[in-house]
Tab-separated table of C-alpha atoms in Angstrom:
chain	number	residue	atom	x	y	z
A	6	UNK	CA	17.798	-13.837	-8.879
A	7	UNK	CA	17.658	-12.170	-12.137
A	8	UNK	CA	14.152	-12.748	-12.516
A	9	UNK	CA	12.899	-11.304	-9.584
A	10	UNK	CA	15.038	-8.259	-10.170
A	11	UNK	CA	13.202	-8.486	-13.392
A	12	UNK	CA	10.086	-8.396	-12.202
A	13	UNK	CA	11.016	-5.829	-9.290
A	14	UNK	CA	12.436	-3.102	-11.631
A	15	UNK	CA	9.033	-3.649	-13.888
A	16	UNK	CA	6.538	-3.918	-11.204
A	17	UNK	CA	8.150	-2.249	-8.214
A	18	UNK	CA	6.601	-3.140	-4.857
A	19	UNK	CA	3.731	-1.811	-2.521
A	20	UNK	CA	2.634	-2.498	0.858
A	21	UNK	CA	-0.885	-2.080	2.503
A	22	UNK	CA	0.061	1.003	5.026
A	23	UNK	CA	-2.601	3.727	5.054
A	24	UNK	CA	-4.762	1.811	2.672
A	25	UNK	CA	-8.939	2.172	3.144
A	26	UNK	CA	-10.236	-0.688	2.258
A	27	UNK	CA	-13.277	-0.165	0.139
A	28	UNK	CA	-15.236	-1.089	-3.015
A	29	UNK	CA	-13.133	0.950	-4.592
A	30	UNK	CA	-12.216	4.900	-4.457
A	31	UNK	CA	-10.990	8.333	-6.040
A	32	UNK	CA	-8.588	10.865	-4.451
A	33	UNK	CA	-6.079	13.033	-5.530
A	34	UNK	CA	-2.317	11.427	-4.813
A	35	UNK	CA	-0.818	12.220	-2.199
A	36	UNK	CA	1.866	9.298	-2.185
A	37	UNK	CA	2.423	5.843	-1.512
A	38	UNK	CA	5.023	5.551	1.286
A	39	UNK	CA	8.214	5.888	-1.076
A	40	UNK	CA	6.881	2.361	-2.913
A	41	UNK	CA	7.584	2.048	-6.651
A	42	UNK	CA	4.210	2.045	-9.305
A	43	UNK	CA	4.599	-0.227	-11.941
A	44	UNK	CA	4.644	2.150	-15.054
A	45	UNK	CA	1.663	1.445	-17.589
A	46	UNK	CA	2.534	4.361	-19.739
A	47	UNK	CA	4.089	2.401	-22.418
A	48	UNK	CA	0.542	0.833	-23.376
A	49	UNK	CA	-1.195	3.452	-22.005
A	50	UNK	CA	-3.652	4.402	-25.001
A	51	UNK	CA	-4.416	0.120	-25.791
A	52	UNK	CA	-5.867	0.249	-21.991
A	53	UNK	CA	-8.065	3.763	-22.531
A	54	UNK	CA	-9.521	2.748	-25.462
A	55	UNK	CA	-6.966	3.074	-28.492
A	56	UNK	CA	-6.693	6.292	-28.210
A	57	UNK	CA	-4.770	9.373	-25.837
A	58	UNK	CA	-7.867	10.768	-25.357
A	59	UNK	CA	-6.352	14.081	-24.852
A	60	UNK	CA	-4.072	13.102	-22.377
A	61	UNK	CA	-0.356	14.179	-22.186
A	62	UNK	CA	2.530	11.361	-23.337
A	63	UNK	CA	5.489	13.814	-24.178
A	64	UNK	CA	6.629	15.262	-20.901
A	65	UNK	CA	9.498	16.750	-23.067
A	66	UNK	CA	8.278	19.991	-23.945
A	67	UNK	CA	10.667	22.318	-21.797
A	68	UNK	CA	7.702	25.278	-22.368
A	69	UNK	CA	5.555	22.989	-19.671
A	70	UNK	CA	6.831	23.334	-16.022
A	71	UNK	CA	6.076	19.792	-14.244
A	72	UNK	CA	5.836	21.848	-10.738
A	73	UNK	CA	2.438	23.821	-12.369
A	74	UNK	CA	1.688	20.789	-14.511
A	75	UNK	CA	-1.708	18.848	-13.736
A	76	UNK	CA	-2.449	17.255	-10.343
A	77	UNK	CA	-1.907	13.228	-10.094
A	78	UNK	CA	-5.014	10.941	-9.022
A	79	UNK	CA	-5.102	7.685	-7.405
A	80	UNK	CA	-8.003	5.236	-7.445
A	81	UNK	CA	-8.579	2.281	-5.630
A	82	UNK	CA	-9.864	-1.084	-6.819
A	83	UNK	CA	-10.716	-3.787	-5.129
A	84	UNK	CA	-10.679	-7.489	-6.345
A	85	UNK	CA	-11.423	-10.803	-5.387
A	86	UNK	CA	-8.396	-12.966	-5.092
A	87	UNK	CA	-9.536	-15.078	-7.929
A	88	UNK	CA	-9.979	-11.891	-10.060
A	89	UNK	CA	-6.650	-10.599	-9.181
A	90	UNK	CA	-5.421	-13.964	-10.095
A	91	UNK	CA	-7.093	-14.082	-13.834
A	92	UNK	CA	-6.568	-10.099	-14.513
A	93	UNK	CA	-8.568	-8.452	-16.785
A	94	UNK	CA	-9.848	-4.955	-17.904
A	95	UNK	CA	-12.060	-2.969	-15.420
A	96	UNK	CA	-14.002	-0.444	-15.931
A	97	UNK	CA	-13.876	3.007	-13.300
A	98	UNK	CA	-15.280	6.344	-12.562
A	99	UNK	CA	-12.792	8.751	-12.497
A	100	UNK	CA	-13.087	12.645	-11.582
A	101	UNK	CA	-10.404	14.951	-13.170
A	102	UNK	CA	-9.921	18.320	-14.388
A	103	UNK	CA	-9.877	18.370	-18.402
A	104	UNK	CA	-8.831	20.499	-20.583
A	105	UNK	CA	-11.663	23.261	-21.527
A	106	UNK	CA	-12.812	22.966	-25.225
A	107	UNK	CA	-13.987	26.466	-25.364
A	108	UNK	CA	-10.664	28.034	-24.840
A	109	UNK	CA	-8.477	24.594	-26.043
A	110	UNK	CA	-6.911	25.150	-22.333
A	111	UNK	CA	-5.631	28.283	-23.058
A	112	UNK	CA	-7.696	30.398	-20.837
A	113	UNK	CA	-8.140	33.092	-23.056
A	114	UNK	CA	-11.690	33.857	-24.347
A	115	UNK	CA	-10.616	35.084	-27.343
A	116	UNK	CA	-7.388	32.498	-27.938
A	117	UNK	CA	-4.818	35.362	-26.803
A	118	UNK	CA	-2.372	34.989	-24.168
A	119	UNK	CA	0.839	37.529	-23.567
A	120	UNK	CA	3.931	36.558	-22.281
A	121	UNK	CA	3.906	37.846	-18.343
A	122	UNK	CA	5.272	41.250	-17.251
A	123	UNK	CA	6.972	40.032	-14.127
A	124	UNK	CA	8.532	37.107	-14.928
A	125	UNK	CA	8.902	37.984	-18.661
A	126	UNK	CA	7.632	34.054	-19.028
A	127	UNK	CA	10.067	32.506	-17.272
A	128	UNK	CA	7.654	31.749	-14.452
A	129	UNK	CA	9.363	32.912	-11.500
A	130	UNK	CA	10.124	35.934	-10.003
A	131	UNK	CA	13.257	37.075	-7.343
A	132	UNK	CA	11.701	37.223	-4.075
A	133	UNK	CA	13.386	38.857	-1.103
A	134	UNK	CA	13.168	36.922	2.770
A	135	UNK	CA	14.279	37.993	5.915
A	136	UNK	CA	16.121	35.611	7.560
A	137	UNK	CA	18.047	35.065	11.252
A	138	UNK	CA	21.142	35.633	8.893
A	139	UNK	CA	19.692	38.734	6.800
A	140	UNK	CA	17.929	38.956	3.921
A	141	UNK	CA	18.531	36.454	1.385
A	142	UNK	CA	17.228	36.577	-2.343
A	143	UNK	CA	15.264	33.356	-3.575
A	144	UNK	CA	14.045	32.141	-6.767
A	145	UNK	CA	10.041	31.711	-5.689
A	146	UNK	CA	7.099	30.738	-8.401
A	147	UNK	CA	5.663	33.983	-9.972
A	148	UNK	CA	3.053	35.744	-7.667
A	149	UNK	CA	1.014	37.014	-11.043
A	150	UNK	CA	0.863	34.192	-13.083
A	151	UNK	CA	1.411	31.643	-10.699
A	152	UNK	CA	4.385	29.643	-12.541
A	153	UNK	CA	2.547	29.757	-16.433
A	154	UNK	CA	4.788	32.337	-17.786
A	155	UNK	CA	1.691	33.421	-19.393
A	156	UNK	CA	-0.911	36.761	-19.248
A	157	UNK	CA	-4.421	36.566	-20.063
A	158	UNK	CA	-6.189	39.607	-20.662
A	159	UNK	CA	-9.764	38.534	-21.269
A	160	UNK	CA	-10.440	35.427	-19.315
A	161	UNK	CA	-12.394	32.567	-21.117
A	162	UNK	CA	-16.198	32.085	-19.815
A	163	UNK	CA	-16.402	28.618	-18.970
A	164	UNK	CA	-13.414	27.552	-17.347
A	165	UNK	CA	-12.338	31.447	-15.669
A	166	UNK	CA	-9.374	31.331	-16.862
A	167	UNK	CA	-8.004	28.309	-15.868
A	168	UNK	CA	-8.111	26.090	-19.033
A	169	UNK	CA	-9.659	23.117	-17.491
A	170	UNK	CA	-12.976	22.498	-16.473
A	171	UNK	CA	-14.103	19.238	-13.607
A	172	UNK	CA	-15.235	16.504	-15.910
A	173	UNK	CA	-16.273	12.161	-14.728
A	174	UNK	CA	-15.868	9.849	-17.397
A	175	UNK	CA	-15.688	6.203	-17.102
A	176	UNK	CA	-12.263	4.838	-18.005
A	177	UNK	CA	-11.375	1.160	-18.395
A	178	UNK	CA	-7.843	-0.371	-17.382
A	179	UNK	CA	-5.995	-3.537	-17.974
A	180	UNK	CA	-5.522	-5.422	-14.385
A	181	UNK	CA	-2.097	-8.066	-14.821
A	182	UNK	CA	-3.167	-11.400	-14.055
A	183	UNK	CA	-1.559	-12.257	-10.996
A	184	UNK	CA	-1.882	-8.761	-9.578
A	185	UNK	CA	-1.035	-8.467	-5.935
A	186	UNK	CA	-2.413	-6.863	-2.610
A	187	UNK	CA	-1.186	-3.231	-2.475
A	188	UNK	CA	0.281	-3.473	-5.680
A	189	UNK	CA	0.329	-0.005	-8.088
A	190	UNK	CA	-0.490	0.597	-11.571
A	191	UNK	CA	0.729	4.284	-13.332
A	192	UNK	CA	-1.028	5.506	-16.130
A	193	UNK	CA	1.101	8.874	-17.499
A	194	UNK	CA	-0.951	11.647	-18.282
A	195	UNK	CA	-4.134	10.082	-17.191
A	196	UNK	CA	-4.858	12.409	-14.392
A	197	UNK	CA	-5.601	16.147	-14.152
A	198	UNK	CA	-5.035	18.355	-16.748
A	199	UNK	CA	-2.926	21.212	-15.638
A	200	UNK	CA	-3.887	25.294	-15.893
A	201	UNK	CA	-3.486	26.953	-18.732
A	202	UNK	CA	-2.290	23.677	-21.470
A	203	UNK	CA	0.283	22.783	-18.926
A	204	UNK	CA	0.482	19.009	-18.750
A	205	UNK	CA	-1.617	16.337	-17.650
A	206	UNK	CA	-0.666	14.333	-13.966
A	207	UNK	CA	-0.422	10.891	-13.689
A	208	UNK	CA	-3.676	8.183	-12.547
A	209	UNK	CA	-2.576	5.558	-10.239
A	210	UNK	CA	-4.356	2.436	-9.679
A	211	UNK	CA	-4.183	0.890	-6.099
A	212	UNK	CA	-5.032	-2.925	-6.035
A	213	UNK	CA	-6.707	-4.114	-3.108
A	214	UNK	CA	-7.082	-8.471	-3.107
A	215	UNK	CA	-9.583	-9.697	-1.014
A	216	UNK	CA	-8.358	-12.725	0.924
A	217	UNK	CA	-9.579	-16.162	-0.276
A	218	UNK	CA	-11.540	-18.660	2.109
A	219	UNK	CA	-9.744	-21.883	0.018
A	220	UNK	CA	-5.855	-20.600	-0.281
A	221	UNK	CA	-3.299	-18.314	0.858
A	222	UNK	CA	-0.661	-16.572	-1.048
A	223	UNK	CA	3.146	-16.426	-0.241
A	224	UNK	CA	4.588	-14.191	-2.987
A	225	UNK	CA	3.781	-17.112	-6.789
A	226	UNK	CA	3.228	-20.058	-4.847
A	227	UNK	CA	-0.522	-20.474	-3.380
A	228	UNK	CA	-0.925	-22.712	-0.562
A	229	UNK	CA	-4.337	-25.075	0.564
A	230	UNK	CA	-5.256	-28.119	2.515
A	231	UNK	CA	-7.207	-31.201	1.393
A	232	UNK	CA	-8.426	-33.725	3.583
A	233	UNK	CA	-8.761	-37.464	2.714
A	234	UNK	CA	-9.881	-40.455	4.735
A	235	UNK	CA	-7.705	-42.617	6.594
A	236	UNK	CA	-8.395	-45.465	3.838
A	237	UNK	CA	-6.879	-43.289	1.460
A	238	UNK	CA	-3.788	-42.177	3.563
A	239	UNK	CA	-2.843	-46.155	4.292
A	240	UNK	CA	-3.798	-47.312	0.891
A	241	UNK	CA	-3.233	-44.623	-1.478
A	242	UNK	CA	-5.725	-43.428	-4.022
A	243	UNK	CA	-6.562	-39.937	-6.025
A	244	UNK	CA	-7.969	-36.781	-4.749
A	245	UNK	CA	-9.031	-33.560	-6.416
A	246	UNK	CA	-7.200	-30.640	-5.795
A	247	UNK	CA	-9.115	-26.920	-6.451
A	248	UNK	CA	-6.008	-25.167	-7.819
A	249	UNK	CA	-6.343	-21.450	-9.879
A	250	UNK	CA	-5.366	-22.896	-12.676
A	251	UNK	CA	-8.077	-24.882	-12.449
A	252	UNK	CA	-9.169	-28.791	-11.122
A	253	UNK	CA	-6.197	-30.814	-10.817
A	254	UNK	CA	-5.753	-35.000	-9.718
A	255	UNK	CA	-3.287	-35.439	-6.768
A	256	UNK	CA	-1.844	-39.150	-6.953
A	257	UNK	CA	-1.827	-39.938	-2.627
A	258	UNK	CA	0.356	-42.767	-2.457
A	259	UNK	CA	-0.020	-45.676	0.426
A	260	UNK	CA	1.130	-44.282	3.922
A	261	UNK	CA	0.779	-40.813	3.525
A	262	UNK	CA	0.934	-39.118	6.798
A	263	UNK	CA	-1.102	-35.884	7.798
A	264	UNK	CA	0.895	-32.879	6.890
A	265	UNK	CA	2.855	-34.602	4.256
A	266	UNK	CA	2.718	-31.679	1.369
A	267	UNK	CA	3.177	-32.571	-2.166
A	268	UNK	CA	3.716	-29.765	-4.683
A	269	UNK	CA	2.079	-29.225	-7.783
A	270	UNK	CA	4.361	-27.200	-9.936
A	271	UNK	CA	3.264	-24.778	-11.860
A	272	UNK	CA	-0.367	-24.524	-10.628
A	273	UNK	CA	0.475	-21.209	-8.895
A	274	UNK	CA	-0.224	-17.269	-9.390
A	275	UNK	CA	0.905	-15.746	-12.611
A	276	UNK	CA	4.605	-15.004	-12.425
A	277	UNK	CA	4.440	-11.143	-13.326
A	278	UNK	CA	6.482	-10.313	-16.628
A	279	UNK	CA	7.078	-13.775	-16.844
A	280	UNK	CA	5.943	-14.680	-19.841
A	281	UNK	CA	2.715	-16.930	-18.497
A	282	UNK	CA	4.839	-18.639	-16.118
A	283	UNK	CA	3.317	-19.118	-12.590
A	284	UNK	CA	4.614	-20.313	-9.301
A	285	UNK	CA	3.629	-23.596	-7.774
A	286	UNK	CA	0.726	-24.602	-5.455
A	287	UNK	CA	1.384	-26.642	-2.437
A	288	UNK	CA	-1.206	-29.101	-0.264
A	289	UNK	CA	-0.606	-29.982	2.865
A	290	UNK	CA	-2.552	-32.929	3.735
A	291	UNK	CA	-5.307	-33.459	6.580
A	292	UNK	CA	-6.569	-37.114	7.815
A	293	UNK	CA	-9.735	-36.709	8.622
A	294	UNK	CA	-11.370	-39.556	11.359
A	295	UNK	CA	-14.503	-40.213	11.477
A	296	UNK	CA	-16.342	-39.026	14.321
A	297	UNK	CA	-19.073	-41.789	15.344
A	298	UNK	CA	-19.076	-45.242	13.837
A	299	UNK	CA	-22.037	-47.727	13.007
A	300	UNK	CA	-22.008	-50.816	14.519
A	301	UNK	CA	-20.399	-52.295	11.649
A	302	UNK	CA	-17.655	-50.159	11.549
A	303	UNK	CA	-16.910	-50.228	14.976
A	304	UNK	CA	-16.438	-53.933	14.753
A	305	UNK	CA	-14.077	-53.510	11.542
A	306	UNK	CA	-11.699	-50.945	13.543
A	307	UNK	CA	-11.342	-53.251	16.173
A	308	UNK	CA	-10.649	-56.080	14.186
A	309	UNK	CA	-8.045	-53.936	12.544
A	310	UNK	CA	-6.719	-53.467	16.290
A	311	UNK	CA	-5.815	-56.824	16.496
A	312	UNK	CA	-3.823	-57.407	13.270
């Protein structure tokens, strides 16, 4: 199905393992069980307020080493299912290392920084280990300047020499309508700002949907039950049917047994990438009988008995 491959290669797919359920959450990344993100990058700044805000987008500039580059963060948010189902933009609290003003992430008090004497700015060094087999020479991350290439002399003030400084800012992001339990959002270069100018990590958003009292949903397609009289299920007649797309008539024709579904199509979730499409919503009907009678009633039913 070419439109769930669609929607796979945009979205990717998560599942719930390890997740703490919570009002919502900051930690630094630490992965998500080999599951794929759905990239956000593209329309990253429209989501942060129309602008990059300092963050990173290039991720081409060979100078920056991704192994030394900022730290990712991932952040958890948790919705109610109608929420999830409408999207929206949400507002969070996120705590990352930013890049120090004072030195412009350089490190340097005074702005200067020297190529590195050991690694001559490559960032790594030959290291020598003993082995079972002898000793073997490696390619290891330079022990002076830790992978930055880079020397500083006279280290700046407020950050020590690190270029970035621990900063919590409020950031809002654009929820998909039709977002799904465990599903993950990747913002490039919206987490940590790495030492000395290197680049910026990655923020990942982890949606947690709280379940829904009315429906259930199996992948587009939500599911519910109505009940109707028995009248209604030998005679036929119209009931209202709570739907997230909102209130909908079902027609019930005469004889309608219980657990007969009808579907409504397209009264489902949001198809994701697809366009405002959504899935369908199923009811499975439920006869309800009437506990205790009246006198009067009693007398109709077994009247009815007869016929």
């Amino acid at each position: 199905d070419e439109s769930k491959r669609s929607a796979y290669d945009q979205y990717g797919h998560a599942g719930t393992a390890g997740f703490n359920p919570g009002a919502g959450g900051y930690s630094d990344f630490s992965g998500f069980d080999g599951n794929t993100p759905f990239d956000m990058g593209d329309i990253f700044s429209s989501f942060f307020g129309g602008g990059n805000q300092g963050f990173d987008f290039g991720f081409g500039n060979s100078g920056r080493r991704q192994a030394q580059g900022g730290a990712d963060i991932r952040y958890r948010v948790r919705l109610k299912f109608d929420e999830a189902m409408e999207g929206g933009e949400y507002e969070i609290q996120v705590q990352r290392d930013e890049t120090c003003e004072h030195c412009e992430g350089t490190g340097s008090e005074d702005g200067k920084v020297e190529t590195c004497s050991v690694c001559h700015g490559s960032g790594q060094e030959r290291q020598v280990r003993n082995t079972i087999l002898g000793q073997i020479a490696v390619m290891g991350v330079c022990s002076k300047c830790k992978g930055t290439g880079k020397s500083i002399k006279n280290e700046c003030k407020v950050c020590g020499g690190s270029g970035v400084n621990a900063t919590s800012e409020k950031v809002k992001v654009k929820i998909p309508a039709g977002a799904y339990d465990g599903m993950i959002l990747r913002f490039r270069g919206g987490g940590n700002a790495g030492n000395n100018g290197s680049a910026h990590g990655d923020l990942y958003v982890e949606i947690e949907v709280e379940t829904s009292s009315k429906f259930e949903r199996r992948g587009n397609d939500i599911y519910s039950d109505v009940d109707i009289p028995i009248y209604m299920a030998v005679l036929g007649g119209k009931v209202d049917v709570d739907t997230v797309a909102g209130n909908v008539v079902l027609k019930i024709p005469n004889g309608t047994q219980s657990g007969s579904i009808f579907r409504l199509k397209g009264k489902g979730a949001y198809i994701l990438n697809g366009e405002g499409k959504r899935g369908d919503h199923y009811v499975r009907i439920n006869i309800h009988v009437p506990g205790k009678l009246n006198r009067k009633e009693k007398e109709l039913w077994e009247e009815l008995s007869k016929v």
